[in-house]
CSV table of N, CA and C in Angstrom, one decimal:
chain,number,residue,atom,x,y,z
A,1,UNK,N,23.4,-1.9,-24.7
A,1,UNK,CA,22.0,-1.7,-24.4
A,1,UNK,C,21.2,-2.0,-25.7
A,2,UNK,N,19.9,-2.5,-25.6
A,2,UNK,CA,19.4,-3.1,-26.6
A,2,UNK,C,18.3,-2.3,-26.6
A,3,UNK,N,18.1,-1.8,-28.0
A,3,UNK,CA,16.9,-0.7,-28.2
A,3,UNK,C,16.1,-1.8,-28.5
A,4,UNK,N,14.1,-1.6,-28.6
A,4,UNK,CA,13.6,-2.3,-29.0
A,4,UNK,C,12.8,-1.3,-30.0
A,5,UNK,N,12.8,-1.3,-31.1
A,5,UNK,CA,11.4,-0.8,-32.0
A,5,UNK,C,10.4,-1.1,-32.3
A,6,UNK,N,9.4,-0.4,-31.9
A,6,UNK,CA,8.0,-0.8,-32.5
A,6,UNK,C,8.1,-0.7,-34.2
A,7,UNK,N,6.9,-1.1,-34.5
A,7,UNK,CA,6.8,-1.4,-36.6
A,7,UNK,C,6.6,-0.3,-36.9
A,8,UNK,N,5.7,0.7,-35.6
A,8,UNK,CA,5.6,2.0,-36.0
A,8,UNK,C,6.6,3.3,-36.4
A,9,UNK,N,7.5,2.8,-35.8
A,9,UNK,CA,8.8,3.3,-35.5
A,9,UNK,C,9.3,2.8,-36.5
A,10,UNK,N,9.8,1.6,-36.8
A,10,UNK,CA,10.5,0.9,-37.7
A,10,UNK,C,9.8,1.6,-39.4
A,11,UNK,N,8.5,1.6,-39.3
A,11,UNK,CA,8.0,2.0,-40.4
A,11,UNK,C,8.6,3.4,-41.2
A,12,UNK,N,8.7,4.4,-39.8
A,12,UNK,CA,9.0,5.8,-39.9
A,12,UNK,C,10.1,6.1,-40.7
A,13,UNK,N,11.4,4.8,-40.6
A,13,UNK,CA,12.8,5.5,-40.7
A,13,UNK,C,13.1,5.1,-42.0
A,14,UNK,N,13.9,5.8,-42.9
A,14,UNK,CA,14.2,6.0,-43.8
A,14,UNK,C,15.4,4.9,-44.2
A,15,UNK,N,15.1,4.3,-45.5
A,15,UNK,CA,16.3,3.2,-45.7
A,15,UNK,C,17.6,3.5,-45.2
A,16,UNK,N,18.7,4.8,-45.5
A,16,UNK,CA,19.5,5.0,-44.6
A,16,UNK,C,19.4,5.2,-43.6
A,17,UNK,N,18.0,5.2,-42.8
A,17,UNK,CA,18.3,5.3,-41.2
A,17,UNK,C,18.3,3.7,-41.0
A,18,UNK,N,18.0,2.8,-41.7
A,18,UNK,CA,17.5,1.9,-41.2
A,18,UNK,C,18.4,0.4,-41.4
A,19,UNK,N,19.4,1.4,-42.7
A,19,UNK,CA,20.9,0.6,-42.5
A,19,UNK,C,21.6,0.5,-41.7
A,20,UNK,N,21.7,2.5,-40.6
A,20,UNK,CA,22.5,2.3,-40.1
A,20,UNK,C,22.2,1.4,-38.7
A,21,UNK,N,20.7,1.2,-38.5
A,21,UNK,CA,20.4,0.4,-37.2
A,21,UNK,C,20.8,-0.8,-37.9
A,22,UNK,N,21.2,-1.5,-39.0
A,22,UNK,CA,21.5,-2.9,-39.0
A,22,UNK,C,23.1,-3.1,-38.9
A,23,UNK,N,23.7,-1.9,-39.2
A,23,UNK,CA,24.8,-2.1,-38.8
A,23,UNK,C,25.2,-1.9,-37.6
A,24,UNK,N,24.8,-1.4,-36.9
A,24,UNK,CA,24.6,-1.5,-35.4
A,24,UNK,C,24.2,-2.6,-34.3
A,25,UNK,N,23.1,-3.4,-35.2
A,25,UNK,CA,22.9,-4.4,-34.8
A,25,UNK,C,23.9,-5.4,-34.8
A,26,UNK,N,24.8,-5.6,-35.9
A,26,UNK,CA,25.5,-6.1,-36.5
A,26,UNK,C,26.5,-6.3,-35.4
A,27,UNK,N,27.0,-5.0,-35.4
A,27,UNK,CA,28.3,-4.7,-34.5
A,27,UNK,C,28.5,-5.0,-33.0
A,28,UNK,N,26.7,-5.0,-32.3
A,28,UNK,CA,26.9,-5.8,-31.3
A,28,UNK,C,26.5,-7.1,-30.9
A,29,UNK,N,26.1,-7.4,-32.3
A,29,UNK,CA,26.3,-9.0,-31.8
A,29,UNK,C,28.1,-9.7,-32.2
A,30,UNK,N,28.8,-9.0,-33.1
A,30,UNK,CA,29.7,-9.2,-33.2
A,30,UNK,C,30.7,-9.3,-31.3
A,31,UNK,N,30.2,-7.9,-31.2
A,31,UNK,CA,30.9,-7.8,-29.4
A,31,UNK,C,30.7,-8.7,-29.0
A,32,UNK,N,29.1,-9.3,-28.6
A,32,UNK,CA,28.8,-10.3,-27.8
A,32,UNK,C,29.1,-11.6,-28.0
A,33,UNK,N,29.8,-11.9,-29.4
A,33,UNK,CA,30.0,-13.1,-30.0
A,33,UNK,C,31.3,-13.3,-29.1
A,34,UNK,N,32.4,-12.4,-29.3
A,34,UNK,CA,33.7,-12.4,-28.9
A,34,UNK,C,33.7,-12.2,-27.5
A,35,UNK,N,32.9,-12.1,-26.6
A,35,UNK,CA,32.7,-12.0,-25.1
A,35,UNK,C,32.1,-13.2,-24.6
A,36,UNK,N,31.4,-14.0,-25.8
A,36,UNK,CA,31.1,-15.4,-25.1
A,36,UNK,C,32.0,-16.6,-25.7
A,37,UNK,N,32.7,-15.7,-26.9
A,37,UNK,CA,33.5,-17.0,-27.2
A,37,UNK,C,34.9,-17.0,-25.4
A,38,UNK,N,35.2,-15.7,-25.3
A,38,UNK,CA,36.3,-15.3,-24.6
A,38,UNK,C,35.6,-16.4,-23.0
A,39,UNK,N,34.2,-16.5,-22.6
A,39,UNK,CA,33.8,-16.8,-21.7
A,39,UNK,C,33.4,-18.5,-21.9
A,40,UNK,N,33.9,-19.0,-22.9
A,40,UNK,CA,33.8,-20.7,-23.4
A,40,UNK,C,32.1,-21.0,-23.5
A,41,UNK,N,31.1,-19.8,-24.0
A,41,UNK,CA,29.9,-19.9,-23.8
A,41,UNK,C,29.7,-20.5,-25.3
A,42,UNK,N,29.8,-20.9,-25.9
A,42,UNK,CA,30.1,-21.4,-27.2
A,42,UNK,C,28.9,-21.8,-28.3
A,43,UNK,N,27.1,-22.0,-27.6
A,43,UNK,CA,26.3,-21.9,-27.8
A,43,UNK,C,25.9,-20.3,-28.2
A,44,UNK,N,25.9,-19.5,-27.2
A,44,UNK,CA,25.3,-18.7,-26.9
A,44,UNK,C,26.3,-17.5,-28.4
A,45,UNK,N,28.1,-18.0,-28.3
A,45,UNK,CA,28.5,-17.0,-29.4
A,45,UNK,C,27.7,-17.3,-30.6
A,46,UNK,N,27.7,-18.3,-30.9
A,46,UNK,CA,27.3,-19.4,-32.1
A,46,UNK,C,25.8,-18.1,-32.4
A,47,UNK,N,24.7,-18.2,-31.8
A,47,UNK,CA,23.7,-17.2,-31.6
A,47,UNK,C,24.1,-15.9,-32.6
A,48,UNK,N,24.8,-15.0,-31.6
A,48,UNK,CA,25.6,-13.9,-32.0
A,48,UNK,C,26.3,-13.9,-33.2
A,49,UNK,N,26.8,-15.2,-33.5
A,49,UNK,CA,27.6,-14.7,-34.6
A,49,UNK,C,26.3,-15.3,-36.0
A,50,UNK,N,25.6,-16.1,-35.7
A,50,UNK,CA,24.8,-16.3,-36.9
A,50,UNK,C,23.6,-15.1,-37.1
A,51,UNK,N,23.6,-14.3,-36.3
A,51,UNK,CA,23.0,-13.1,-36.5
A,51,UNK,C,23.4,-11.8,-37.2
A,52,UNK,N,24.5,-11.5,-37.0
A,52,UNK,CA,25.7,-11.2,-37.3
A,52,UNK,C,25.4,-11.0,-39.2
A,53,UNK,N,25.9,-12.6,-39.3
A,53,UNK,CA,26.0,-13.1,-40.5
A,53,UNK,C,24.7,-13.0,-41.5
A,54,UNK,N,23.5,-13.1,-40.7
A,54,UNK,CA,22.3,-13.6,-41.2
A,54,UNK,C,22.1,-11.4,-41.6
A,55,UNK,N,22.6,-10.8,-40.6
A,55,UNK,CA,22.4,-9.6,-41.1
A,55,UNK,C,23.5,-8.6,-41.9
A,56,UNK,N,24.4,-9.5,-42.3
A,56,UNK,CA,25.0,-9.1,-43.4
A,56,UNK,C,25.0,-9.5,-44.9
A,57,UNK,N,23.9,-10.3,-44.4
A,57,UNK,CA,23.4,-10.9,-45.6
A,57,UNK,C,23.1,-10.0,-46.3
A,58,UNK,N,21.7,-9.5,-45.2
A,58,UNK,CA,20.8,-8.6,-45.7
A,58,UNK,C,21.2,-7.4,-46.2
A,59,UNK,N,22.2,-6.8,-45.6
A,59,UNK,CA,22.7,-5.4,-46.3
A,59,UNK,C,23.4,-5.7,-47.6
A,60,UNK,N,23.8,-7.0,-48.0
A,60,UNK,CA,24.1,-7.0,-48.9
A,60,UNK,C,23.4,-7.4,-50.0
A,61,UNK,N,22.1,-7.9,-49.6
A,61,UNK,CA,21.1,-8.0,-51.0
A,61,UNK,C,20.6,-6.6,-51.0
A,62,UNK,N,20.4,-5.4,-49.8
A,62,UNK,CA,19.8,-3.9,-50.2
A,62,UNK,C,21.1,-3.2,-50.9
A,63,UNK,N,22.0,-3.9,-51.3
A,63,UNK,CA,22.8,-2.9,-52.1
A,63,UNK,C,22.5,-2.4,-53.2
A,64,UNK,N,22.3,-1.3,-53.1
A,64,UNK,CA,21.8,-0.7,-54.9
A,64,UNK,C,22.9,-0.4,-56.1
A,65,UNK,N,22.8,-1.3,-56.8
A,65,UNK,CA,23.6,-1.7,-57.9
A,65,UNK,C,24.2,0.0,-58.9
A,66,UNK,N,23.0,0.7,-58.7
A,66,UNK,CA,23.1,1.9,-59.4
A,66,UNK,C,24.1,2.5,-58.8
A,67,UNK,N,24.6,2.3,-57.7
A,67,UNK,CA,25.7,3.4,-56.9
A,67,UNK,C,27.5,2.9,-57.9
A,68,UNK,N,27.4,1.7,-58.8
A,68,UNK,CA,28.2,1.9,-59.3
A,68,UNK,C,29.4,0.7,-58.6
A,69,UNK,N,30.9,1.4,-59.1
A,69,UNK,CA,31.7,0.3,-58.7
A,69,UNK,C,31.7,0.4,-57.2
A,70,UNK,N,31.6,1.3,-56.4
A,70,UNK,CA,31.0,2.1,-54.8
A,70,UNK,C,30.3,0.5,-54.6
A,71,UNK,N,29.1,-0.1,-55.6
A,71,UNK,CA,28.4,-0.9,-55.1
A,71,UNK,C,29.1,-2.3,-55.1
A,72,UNK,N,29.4,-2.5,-55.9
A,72,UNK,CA,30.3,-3.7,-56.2
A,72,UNK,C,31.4,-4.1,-55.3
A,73,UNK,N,32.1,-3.5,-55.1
A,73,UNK,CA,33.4,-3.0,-54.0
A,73,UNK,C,32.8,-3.5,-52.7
A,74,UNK,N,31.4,-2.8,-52.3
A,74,UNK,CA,31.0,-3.0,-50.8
A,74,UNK,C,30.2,-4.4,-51.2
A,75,UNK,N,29.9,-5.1,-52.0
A,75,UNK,CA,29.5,-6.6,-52.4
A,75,UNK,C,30.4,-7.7,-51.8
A,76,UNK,N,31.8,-7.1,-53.0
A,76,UNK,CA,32.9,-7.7,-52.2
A,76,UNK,C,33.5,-7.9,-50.4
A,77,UNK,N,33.3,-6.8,-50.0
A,77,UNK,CA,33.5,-6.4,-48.6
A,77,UNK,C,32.1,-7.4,-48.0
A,78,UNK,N,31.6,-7.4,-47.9
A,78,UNK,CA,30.4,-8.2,-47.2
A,78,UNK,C,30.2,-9.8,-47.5
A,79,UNK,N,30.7,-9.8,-48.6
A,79,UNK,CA,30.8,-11.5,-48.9
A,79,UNK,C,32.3,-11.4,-48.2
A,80,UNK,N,33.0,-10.9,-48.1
A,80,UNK,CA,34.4,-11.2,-47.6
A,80,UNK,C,34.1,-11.3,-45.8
A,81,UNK,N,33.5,-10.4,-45.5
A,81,UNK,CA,32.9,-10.3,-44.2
A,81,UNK,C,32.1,-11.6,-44.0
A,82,UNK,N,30.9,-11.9,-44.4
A,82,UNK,CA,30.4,-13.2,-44.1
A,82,UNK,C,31.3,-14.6,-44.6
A,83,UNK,N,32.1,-14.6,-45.6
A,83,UNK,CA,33.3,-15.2,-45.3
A,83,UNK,C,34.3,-15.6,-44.2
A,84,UNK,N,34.3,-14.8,-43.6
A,84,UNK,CA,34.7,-15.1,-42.3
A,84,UNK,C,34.1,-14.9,-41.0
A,85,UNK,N,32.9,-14.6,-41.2
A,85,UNK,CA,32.3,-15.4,-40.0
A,85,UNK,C,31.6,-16.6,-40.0
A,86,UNK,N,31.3,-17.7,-40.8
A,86,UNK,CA,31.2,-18.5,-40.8
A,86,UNK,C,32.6,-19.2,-40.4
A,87,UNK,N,33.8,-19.1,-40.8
A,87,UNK,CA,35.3,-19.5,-40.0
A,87,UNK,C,35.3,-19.1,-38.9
A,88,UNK,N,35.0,-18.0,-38.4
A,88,UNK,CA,34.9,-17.7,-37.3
A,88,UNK,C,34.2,-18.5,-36.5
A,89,UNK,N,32.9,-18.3,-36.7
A,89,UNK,CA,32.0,-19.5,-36.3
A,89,UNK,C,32.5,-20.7,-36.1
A,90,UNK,N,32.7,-21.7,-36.8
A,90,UNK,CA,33.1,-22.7,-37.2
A,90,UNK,C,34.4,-23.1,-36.5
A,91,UNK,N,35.5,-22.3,-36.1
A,91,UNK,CA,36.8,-22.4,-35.1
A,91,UNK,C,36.4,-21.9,-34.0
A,92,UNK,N,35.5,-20.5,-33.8
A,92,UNK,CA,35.6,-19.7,-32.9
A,92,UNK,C,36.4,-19.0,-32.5
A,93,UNK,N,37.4,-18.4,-33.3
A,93,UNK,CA,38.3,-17.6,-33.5
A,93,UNK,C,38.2,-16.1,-33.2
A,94,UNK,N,38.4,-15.8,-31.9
A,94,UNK,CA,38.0,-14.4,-32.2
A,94,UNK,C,38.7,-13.4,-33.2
A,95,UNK,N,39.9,-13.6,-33.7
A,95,UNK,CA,40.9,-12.9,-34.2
A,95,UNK,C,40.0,-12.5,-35.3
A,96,UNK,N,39.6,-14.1,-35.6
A,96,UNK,CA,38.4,-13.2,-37.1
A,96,UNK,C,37.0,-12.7,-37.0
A,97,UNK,N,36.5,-12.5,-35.8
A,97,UNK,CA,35.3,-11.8,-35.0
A,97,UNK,C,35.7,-10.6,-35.2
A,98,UNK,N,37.0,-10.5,-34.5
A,98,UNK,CA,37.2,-8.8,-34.7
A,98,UNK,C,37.9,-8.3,-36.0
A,99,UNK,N,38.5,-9.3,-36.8
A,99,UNK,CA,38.8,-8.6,-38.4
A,99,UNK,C,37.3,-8.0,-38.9
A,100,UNK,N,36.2,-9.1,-38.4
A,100,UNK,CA,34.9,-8.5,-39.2
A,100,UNK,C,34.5,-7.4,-38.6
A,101,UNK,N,34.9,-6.9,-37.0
A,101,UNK,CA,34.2,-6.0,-36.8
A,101,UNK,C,35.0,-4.6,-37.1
A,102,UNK,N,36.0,-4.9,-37.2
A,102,UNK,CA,37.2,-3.5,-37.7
A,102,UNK,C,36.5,-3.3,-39.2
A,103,UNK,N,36.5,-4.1,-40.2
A,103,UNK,CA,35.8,-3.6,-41.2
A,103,UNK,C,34.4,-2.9,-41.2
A,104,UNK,N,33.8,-3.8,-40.2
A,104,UNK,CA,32.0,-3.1,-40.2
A,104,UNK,C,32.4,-1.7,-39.4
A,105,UNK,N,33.1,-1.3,-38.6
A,105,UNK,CA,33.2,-0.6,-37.5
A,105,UNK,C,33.1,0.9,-38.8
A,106,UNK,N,34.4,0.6,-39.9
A,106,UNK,CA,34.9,1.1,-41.2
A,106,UNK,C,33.5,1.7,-41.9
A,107,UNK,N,33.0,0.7,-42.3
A,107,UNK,CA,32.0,1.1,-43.3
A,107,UNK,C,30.7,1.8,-42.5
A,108,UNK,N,30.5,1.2,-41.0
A,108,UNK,CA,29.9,2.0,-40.0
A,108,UNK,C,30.1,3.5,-39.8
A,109,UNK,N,31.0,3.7,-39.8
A,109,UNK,CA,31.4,5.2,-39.7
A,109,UNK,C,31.1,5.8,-40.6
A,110,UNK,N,31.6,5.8,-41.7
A,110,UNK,CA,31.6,5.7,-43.0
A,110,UNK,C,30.0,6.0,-43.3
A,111,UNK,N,29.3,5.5,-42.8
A,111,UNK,CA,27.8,5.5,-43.0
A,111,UNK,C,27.3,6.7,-42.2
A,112,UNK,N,27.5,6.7,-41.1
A,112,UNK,CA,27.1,7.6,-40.4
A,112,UNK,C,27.4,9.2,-40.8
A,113,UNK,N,28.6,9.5,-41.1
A,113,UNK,CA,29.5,10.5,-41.5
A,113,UNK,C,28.3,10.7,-42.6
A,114,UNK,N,28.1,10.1,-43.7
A,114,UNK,CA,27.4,10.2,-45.1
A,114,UNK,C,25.9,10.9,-44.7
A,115,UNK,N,25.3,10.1,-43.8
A,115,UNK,CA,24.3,10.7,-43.1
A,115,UNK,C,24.1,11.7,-42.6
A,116,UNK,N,25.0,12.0,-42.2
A,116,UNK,CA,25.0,13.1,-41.9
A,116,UNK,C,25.6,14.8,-42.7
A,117,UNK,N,25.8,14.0,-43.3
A,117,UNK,CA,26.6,15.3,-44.7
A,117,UNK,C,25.3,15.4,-45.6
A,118,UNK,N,24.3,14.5,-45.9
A,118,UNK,CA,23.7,14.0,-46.4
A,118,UNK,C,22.6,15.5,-46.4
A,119,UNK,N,22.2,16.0,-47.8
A,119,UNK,CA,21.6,17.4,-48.0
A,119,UNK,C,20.6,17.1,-49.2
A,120,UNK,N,19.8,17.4,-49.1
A,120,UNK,CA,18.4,16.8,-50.2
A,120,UNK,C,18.7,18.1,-50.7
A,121,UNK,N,18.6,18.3,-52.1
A,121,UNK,CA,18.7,19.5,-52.7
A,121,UNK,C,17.3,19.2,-53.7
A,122,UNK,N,16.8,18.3,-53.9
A,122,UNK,CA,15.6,18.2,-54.4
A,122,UNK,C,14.0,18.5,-53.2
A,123,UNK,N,13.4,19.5,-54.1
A,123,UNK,CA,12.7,19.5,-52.9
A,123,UNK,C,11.5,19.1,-52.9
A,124,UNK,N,10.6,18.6,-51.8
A,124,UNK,CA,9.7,17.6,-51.8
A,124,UNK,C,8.7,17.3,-52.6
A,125,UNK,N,7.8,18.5,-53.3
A,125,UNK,CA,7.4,18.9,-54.2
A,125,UNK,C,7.6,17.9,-55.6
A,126,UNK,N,8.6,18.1,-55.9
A,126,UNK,CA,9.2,17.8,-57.3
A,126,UNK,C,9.1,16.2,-56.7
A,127,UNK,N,9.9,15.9,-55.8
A,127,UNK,CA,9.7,14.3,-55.7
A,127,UNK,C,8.3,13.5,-55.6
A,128,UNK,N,7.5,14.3,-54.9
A,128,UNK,CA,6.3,13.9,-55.3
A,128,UNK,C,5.8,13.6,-56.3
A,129,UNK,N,5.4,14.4,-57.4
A,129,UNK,CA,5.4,14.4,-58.4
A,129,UNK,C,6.1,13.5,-59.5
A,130,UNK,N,7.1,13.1,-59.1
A,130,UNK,CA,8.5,12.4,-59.7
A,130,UNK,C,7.8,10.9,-59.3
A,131,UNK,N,7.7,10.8,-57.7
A,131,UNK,CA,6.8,9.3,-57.7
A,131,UNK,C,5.5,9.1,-57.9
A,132,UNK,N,4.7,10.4,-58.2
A,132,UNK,CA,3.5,9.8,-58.6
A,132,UNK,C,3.6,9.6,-60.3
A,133,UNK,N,4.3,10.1,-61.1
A,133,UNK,CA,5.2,9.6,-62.1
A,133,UNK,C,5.3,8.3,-62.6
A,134,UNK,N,6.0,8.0,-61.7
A,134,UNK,CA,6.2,6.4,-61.7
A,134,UNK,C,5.4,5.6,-61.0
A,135,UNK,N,4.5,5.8,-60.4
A,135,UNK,CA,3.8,4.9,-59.8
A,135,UNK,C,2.8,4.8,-61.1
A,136,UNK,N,2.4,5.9,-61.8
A,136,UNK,CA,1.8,5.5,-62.9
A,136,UNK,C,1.9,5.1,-64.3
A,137,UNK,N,3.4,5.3,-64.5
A,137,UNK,CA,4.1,4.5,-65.6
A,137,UNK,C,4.2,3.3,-65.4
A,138,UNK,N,4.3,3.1,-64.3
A,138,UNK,CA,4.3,1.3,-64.3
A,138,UNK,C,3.6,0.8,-64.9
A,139,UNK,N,2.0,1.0,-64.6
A,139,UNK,CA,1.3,0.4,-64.9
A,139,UNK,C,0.2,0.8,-66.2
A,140,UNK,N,1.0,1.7,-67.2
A,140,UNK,CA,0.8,1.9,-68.1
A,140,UNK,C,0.7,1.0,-69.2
């Protein structure tokens, strides 16, 4: 089922909320890739899986470097993922459709779980102040 969001909406959600809608997105176009390769639709996977790809891109340039070897590691993991869907693409192999989605499925959960453990001990106050901080050091 395909949600649609408004910018309003889209604006609302918080960078981890808004990874985990790309990994979501991710994951069904992966499905749909492997249901049209399985169906000789071969245009239509091609679609799906350049989407796919084109949005694994993206999670992997929002990777924030500061999280450490954590960041680097999931660098790896995503170039290794778009690695193979391009082969995938390119044979139409679902074998490697679904290696990539067993890994996204992985770090998908993985995300979700975090989100949800996820406990601001800073409180809003102090962050405010913290970015009005910086919004004026910048330009100091």
């Amino acid at each position: 089922m395909t949600q649609i969001l408004t910018n309003e909406a889209l604006h609302k959600k918080s960078p981890q909320e808004i990874t985990a809608l790309l990994y979501e997105a991710c994951y069904n176009n992966l499905e749909l890739a492997i249901e049209e390769i399985d169906n000789k639709e071969f245009t239509n996977a091609n679609e799906h899986l350049q989407k796919a790809s084109d949005i694994i891109h993206r999670l992997g340039a929002g990777i924030n470097y500061e999280a450490g070897i954590v960041a680097d590691q999931l660098e790896s993991i995503y170039s290794y993922m778009a690695d193979l869907l391009v082969q995938a693409n390119y044979t139409k192999n679902v074998e490697l459709v679904k290696e990539v989605l067993n890994l996204l499925s992985e770090i998908m959960t993985a995300w979700n779980q975090a989100m949800k453990k996820n406990t601001d001990i800073q409180p809003k106050v102090i962050k405010q102040k913290a970015n009005a901080y910086e919004q004026t050091s910048i330009y100091e």
